[in-house]
PDB file of C-alpha atoms in Angstrom:
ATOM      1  CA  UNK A   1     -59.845 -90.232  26.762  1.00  0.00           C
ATOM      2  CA  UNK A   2     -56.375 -89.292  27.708  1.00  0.00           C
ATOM      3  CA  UNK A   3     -57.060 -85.530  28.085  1.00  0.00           C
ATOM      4  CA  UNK A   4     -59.816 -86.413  30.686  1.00  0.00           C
ATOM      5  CA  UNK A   5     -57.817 -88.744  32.274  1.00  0.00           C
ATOM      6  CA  UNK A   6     -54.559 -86.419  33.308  1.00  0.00           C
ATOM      7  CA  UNK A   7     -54.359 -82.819  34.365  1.00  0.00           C
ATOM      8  CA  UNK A   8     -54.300 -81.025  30.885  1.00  0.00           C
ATOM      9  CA  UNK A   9     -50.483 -79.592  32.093  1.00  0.00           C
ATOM     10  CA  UNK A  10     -49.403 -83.168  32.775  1.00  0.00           C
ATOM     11  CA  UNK A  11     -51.083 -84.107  28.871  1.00  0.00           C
ATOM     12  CA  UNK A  12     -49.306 -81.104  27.319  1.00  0.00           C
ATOM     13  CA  UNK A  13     -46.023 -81.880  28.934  1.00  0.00           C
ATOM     14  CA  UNK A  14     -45.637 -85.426  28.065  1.00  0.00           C
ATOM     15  CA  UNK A  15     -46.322 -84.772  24.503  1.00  0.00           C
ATOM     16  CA  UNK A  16     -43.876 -81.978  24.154  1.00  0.00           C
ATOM     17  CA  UNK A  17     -41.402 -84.521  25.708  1.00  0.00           C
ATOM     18  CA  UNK A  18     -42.192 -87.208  23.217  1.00  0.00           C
ATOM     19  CA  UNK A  19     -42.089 -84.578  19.578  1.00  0.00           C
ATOM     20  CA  UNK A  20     -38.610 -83.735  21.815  1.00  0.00           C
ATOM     21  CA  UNK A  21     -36.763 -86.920  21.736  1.00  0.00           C
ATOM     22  CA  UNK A  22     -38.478 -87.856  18.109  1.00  0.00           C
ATOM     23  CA  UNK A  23     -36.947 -84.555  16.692  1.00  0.00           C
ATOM     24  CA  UNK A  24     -33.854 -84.711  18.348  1.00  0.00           C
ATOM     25  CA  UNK A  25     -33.796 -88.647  16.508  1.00  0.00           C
ATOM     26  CA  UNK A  26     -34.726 -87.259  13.390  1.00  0.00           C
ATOM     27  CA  UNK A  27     -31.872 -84.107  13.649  1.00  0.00           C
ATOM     28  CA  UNK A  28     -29.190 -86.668  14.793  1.00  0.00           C
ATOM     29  CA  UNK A  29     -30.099 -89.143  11.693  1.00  0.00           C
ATOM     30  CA  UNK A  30     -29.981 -85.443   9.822  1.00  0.00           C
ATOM     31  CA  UNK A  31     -26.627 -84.907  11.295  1.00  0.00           C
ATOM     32  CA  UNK A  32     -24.961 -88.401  10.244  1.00  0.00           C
ATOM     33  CA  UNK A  33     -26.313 -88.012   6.696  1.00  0.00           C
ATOM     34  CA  UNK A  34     -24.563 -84.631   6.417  1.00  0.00           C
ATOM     35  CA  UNK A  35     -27.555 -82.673   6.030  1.00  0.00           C
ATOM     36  CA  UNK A  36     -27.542 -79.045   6.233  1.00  0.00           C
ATOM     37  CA  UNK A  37     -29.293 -76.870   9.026  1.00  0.00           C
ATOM     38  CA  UNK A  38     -32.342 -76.795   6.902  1.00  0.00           C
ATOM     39  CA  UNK A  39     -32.065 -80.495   6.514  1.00  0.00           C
ATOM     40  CA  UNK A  40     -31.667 -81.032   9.741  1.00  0.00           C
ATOM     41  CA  UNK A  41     -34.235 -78.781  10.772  1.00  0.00           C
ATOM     42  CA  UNK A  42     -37.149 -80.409   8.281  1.00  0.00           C
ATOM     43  CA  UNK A  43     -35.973 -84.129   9.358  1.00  0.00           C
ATOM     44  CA  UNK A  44     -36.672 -83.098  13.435  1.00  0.00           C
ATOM     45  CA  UNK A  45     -39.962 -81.920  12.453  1.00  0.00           C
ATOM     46  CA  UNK A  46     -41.264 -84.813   9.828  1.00  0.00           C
ATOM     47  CA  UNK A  47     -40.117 -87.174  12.710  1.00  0.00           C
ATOM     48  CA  UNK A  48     -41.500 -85.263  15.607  1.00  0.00           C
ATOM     49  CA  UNK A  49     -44.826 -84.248  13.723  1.00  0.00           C
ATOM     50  CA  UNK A  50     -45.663 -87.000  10.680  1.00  0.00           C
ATOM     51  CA  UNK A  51     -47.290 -89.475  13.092  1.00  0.00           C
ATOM     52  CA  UNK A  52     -49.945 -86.982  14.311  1.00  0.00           C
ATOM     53  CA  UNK A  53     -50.120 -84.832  11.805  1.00  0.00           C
ATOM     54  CA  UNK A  54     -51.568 -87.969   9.810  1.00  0.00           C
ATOM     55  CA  UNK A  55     -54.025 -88.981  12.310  1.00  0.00           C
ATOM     56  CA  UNK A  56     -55.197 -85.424  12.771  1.00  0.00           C
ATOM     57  CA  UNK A  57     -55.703 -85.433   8.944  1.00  0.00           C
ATOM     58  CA  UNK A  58     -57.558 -88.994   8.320  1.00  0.00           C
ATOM     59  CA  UNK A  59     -59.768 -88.534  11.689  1.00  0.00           C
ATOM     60  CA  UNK A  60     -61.038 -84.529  10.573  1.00  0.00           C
ATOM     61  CA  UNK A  61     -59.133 -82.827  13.104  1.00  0.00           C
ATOM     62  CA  UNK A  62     -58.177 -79.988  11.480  1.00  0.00           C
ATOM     63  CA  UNK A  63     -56.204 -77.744  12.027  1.00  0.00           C
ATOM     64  CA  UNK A  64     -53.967 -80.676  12.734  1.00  0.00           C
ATOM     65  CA  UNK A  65     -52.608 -80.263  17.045  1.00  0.00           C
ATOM     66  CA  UNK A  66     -49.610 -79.672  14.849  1.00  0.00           C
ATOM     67  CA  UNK A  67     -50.578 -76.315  13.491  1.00  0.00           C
ATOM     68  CA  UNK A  68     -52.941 -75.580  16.175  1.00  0.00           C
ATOM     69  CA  UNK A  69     -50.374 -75.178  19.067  1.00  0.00           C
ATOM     70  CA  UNK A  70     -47.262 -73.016  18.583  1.00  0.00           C
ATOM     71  CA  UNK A  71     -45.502 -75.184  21.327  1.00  0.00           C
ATOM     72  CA  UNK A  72     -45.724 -78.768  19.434  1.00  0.00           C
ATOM     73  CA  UNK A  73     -43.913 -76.623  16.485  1.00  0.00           C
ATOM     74  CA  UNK A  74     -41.645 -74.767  18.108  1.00  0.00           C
ATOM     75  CA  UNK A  75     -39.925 -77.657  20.354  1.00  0.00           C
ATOM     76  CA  UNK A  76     -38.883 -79.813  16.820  1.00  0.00           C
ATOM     77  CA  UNK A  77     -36.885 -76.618  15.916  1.00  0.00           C
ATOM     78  CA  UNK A  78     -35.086 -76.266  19.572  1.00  0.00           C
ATOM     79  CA  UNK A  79     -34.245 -80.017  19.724  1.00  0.00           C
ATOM     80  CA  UNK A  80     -32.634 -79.311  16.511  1.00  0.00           C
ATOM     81  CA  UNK A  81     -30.553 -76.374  17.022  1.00  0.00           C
ATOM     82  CA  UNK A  82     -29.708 -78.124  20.362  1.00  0.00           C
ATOM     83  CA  UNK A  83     -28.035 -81.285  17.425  1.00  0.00           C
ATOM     84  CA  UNK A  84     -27.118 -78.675  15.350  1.00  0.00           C
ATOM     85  CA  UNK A  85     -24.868 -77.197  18.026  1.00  0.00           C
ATOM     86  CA  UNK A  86     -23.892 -79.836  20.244  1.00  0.00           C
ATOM     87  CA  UNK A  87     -24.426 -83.440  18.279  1.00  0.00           C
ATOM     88  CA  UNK A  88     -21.245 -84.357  19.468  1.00  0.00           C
ATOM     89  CA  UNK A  89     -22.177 -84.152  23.190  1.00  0.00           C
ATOM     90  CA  UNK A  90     -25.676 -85.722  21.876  1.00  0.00           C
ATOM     91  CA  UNK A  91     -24.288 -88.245  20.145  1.00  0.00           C
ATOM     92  CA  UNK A  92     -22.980 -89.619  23.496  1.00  0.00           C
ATOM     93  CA  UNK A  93     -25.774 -90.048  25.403  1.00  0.00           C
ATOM     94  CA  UNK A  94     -27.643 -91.658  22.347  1.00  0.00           C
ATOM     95  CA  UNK A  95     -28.505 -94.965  24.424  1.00  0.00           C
ATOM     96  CA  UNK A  96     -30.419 -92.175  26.969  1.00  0.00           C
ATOM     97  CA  UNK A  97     -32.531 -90.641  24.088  1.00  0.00           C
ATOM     98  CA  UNK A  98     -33.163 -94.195  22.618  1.00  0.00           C
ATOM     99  CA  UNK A  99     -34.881 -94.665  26.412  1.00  0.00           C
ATOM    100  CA  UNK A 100     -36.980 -91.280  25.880  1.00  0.00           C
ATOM    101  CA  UNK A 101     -37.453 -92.540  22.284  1.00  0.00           C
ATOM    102  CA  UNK A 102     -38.958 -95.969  23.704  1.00  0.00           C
ATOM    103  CA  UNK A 103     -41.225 -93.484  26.276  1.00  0.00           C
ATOM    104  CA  UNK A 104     -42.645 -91.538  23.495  1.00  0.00           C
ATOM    105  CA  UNK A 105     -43.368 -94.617  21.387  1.00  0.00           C
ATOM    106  CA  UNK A 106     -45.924 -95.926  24.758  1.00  0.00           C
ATOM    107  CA  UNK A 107     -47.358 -92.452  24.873  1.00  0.00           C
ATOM    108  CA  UNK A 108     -47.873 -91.233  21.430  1.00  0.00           C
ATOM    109  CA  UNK A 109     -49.799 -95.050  20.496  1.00  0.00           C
ATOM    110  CA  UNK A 110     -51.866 -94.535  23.084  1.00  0.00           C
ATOM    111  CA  UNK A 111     -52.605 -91.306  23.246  1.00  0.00           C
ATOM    112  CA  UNK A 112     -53.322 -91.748  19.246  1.00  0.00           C
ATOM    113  CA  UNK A 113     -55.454 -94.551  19.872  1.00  0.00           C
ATOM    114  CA  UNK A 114     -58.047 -92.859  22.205  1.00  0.00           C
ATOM    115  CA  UNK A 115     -57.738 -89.620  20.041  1.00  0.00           C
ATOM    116  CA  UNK A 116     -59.029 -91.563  17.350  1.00  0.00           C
ATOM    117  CA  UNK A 117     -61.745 -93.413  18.802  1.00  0.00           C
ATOM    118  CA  UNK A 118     -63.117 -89.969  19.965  1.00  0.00           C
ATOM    119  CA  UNK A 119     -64.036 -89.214  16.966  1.00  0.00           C
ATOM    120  CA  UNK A 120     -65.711 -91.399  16.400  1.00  0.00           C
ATOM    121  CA  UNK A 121     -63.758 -94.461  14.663  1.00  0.00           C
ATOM    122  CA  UNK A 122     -63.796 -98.108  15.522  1.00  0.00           C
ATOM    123  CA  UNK A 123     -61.595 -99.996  17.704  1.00  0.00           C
ATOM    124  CA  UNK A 124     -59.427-101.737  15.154  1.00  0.00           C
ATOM    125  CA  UNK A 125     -59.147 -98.231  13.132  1.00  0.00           C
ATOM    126  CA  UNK A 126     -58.568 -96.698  16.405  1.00  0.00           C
ATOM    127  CA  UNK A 127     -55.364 -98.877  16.949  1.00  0.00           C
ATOM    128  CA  UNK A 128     -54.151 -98.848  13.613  1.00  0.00           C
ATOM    129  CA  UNK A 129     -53.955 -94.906  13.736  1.00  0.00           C
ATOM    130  CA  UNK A 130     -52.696 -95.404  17.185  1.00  0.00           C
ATOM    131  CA  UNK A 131     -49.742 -97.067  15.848  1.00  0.00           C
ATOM    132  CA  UNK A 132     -49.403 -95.068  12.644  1.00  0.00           C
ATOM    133  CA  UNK A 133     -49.246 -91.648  15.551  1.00  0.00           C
ATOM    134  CA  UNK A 134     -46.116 -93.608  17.298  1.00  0.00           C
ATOM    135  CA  UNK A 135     -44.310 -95.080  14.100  1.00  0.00           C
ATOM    136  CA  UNK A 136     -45.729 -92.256  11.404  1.00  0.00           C
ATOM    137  CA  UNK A 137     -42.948 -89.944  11.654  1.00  0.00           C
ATOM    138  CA  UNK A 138     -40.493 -92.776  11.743  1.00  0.00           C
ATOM    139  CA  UNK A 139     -41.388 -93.754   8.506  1.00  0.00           C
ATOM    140  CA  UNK A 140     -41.539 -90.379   7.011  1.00  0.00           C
ATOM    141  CA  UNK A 141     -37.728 -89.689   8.122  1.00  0.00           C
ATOM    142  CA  UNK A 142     -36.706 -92.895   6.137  1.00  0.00           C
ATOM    143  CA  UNK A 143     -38.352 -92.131   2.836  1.00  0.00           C
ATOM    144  CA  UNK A 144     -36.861 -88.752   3.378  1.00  0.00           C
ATOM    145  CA  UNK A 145     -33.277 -90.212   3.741  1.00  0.00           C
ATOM    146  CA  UNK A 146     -33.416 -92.812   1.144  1.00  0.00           C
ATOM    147  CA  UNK A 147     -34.022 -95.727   3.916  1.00  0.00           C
ATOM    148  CA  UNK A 148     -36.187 -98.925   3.859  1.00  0.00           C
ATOM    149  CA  UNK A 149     -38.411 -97.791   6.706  1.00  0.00           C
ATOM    150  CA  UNK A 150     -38.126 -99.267   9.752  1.00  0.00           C
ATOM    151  CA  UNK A 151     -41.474-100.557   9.858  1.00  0.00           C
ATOM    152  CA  UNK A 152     -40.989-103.051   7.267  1.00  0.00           C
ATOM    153  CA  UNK A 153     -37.959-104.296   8.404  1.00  0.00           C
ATOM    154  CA  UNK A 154     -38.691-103.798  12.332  1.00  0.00           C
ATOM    155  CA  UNK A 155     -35.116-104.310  13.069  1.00  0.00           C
ATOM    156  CA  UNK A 156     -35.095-104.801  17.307  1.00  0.00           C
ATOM    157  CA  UNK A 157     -39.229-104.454  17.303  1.00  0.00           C
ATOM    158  CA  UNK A 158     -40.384-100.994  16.879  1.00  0.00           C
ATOM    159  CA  UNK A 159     -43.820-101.161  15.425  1.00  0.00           C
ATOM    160  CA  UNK A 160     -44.839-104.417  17.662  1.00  0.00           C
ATOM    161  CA  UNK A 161     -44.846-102.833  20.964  1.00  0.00           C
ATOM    162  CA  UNK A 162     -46.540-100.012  19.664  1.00  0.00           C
ATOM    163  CA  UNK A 163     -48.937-102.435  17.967  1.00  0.00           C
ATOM    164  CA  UNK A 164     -49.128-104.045  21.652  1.00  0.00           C
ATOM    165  CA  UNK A 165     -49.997-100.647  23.332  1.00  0.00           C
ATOM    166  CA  UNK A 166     -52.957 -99.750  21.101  1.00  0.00           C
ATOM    167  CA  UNK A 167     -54.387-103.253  21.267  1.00  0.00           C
ATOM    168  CA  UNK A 168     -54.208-103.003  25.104  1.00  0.00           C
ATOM    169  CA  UNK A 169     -56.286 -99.666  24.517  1.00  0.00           C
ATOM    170  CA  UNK A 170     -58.891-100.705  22.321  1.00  0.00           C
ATOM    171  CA  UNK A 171     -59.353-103.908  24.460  1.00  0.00           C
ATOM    172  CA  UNK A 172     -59.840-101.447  27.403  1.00  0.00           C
ATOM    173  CA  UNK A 173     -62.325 -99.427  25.675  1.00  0.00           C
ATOM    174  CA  UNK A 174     -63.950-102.708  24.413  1.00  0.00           C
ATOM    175  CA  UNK A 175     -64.683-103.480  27.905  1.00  0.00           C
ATOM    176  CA  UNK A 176     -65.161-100.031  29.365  1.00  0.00           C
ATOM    177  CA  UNK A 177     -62.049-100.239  31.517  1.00  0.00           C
ATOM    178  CA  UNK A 178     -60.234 -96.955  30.205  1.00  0.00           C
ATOM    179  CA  UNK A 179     -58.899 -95.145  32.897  1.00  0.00           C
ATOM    180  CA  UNK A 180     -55.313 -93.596  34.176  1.00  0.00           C
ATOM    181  CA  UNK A 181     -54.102 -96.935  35.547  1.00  0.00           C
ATOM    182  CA  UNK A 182     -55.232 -98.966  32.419  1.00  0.00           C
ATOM    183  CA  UNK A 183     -53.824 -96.297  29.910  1.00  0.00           C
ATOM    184  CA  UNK A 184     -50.571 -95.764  32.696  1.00  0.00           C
ATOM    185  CA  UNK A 185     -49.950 -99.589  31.855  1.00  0.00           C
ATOM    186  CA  UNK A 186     -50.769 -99.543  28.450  1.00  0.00           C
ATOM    187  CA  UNK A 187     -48.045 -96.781  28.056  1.00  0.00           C
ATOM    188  CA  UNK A 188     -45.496 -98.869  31.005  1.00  0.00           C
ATOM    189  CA  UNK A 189     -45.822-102.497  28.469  1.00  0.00           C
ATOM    190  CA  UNK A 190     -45.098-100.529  25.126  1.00  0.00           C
ATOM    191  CA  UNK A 191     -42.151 -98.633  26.936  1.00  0.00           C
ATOM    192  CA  UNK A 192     -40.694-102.047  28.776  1.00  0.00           C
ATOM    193  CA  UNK A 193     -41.293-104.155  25.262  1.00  0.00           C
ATOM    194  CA  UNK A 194     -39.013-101.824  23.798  1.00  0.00           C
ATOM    195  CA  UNK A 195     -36.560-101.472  25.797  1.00  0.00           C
ATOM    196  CA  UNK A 196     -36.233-105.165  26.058  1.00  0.00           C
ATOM    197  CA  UNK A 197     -36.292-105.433  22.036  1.00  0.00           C
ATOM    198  CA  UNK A 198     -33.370-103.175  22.086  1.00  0.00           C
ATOM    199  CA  UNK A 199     -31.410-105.309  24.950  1.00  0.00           C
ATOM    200  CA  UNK A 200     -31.977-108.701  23.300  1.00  0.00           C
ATOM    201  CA  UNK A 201     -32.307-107.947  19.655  1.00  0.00           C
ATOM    202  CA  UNK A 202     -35.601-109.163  19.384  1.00  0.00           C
ATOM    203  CA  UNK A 203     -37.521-108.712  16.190  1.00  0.00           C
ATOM    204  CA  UNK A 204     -40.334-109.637  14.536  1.00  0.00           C
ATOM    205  CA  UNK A 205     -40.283-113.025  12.425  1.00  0.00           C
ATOM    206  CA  UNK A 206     -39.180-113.013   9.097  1.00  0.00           C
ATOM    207  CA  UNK A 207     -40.747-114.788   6.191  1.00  0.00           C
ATOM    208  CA  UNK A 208     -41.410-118.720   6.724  1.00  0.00           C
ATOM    209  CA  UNK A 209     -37.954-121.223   6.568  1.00  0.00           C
ATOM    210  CA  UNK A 210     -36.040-118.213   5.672  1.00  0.00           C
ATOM    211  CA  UNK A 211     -33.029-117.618   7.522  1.00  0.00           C
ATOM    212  CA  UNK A 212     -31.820-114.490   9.276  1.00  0.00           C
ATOM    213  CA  UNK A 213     -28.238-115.034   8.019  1.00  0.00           C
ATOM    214  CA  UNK A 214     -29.598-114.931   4.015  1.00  0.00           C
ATOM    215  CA  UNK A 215     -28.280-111.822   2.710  1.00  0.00           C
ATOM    216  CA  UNK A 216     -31.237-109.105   2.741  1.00  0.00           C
ATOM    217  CA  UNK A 217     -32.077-108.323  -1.023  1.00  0.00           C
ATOM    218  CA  UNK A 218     -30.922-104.796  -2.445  1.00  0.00           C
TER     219      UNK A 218
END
């Protein structure tokens, strides 16, 4: 499991980086939708918190990490008075959060994954809350705006590399070869997929013969 595989410091600081660049996703989308402070405030936390706050609650592990550590509830709020301040200056160096937003998605699958299969689910569960940990709070955000969610219309391939890291976990598990330089590269292939999604448009296939250049339906 993650927490045995990294110093407990190193563990705690990587997911307080990835809620960071969530919320500060969520707060910006807050920010462009003229939200309020509140709004912008609930938006960094749904997007920062959804994804593991539903594992936490379909696996038993309650009180959710969420509510359990002051820290993972407290950094949401900073990242948004940080947008609520300065989104201008954030705004700029959006293609540098989108690279921390790519990061978070390889930890937050993976780290959801193995969380999962400790207690005690199977692999393919394991995965599929994996992914629901990295994409979760993505989703959440949308509904909350009035947005198809992303994940349905994985515009540039969001959900895929996360799909990608939690296979490569499960796989690893399968075979007993979980350990910090199989879960490093599981984290490494969902962050580069990503990132290349994002540099060459890719994105998952649409339905069969239809074109991407048919208008989308309201």
């Amino acid at each position: 499991m993650p927490h045995d595989l990294f110093p407990a410091e190193i563990q705690h600081a990587l997911d307080l980086a990835g809620i960071f660049v969530f919320a500060t996703a969520g707060a910006l989308l807050a920010v462009r939708k003229n939200f309020d402070v509140f709004g912008i405030a609930v938006l960094a936390l749904v997007t920062a918190l959804g994804g593991g706050l539903f594992r936490d609650l379909v696996i038993g592990a309650v009180p959710p990490a969420a509510f359990g550590e002051l820290s993972f509830f407290i950094t949401p709020l900073v990242a948004a008075g940080i947008v609520y301040f300065l989104h201008p200056e954030v705004q700029r160096i959006n293609r540098a959060i989108n690279v921390f937003d790519a990061a978070g998605l390889g930890l937050f699958c993976v780290t959801g994954t193995t969380k999962a299969y400790g207690f005690g689910l199977g692999l393919t569960a394991s995965a599929a809350l994996g992914v629901a940990t990295a994409v979760g709070g993505g989703v959440l955000r949308d509904v909350l705006v009035n947005e198809v969610p992303s994940l349905l219309r994985d515009r540039e391939m969001y959900a895929v590399p996360a799909v990608v890291g939690a296979s490569m976990v499960a796989l690893c598990i399968r075979f007993d070869a979980l350990n910090a330089f199989t879960t490093g590269l599981a984290i490494v292939t969902t962050f580069v997929l990503r990132l290349l999604a994002m540099h060459y448009h890719w994105r998952a296939p649409l339905a069969w013969n239809r074109r991407s250049s048919v208008a989308e339906e309201p």
